[in-house]
């Protein structure tokens, strides 16, 4: 029986049962069979959720890039590893073979070494979706430097916060980026960020848009000449299985982003295993995930998972709407894409446009469709199924998180019958539990509760960089001996899971995980603002949009409301990035608060969604009168 190509539901259940009966054996078998280790482990798993501490494959040694590149060279050296599709459809696509990738990663790794980067140093990567992004990630992994990719849509101050938090020595960026018809001055953003970052002494700059930028002496250098000079082979650094591989920041419910730290061996095993299972990748397939490598989806399912399987992985620089709304489907036809993985927000945006944008392309190469990032609504699911998959492609609705490192709950194509809006069943090795508010596990079916995971899996984040206490408080304190996901979920009559959304102060906007606190912090810095609260409300395309309730200072009361709204959004855009802008801003005299001073977001959420039923007992509030007034003036 194969742990990979599961062919029917009964087989899934058999594998699953085996995986939970003896998880150590299950993972050991997978780790032995499919990877290249320089030294085998002494122990498969050591764990203690009370500390919390989790170690997979301790004592083992490896380099993940040997697994993603070197070991493929003699079997598929000429096969395309990365298929780069540029923003501009007239620019030719670039097919980077495994041999070519090996050379490019080696050269880049040698440049990093030459610039003084050593094992354990942090390198922040702030690049658009161009090959240098994947190559620089792998180059860091080659020499054991810890990469932290920051999505190149984040603002200078968000970038600076992340650089400072991980005390990066180097930033890798480009002169700019293309986004549809626009160009963005990335180097300018880096320059601004670095004004407040003392740890960075080198900036390597890739050339992409040929803009006229300034290089700061003794700090900035063009990348290409360095690569041209570098030697095309680089001996991989031998890493312990539990050595850090990367830090990736995700928003939390306090202002500071959380640097989720992932380690090497377990992450590799799980990213590779889940990729192969969930997408049922076969040797000739062309797999495309539309995410950005700045998110965990791109780390696990554009770079590491596919390459560890010797896959061809498409990297797309552009946006779904440029030069028109048919771009995704044009690319699917052009490269004969077999697996296509995207976000519900993109599907909803495209479903709004004329169907001709889809039907004029030949999508018959597609075998499996996937979604990730937020719950997919029924309408979008059907549109995807009917018009993109032409009812022949199973849709894998994959639930997971930056923290989990890999897909946790998802159908397995051609095995698990899909059900719209349901992520369905846990992957082998994953043990979900639903918990009630009193900390008791809810057994049986047709129940709902808070989603936890009760047993370690190889790709779970090991800590929050520099703040293990926060890691413990956020994920391991709500429920005893459980990892708490922050999501609510229901389990239907056959045991399928449906994720119902966050139960904390995180809002998913267009698939981006946004904490309310950092946005509120940004708003509150406006001189006219006294206090604010952000909630999400349902939005046709974004899934959720942001609604801000803002209390003005007396000095702000006389100001023009629309100007204030623009200024507040500009402030958010500067501090965090345009993705966090508010759709609606209501100026209010006060915010509903509990007696302990906690804002009652539940009430604000209802008002923002125009759902005034069951507001609950507001009389226990500190200031119940404010609720009526907010309702009266709601937008
Ligand atoms: C949160 C994690 C995992 C990569 C992208 C987002 C929500 C994610 C689904 C899904 C319903 C989903 C959850 C989760 N989420 N996938 N298939 N169905 N909700 O990673 O930024 O760490 O966000 O996204 O709320 O906790 P992230």
XYZ file of C-alpha atoms in Angstrom, residues 246 248-250 258 260 262 295-296 400-406 459 461 483 513:
20
model
C 13.252 29.930 7.820
C 8.034 33.696 8.213
C 6.028 36.483 9.794
C 2.300 36.247 10.313
C 4.905 36.713 14.910
C 7.070 31.650 12.942
C 10.323 26.387 10.901
C 3.400 33.624 2.069
C 3.712 30.140 3.515
C -3.759 25.009 6.994
C -1.764 27.915 8.442
C 1.624 29.597 8.397
C 2.131 27.875 11.734
C 1.340 24.383 10.453
C 3.859 24.605 7.596
C 1.784 22.332 5.393
C 6.140 20.651 9.815
C 6.450 25.777 13.682
C -2.185 23.037 19.620
C -4.261 37.073 7.376
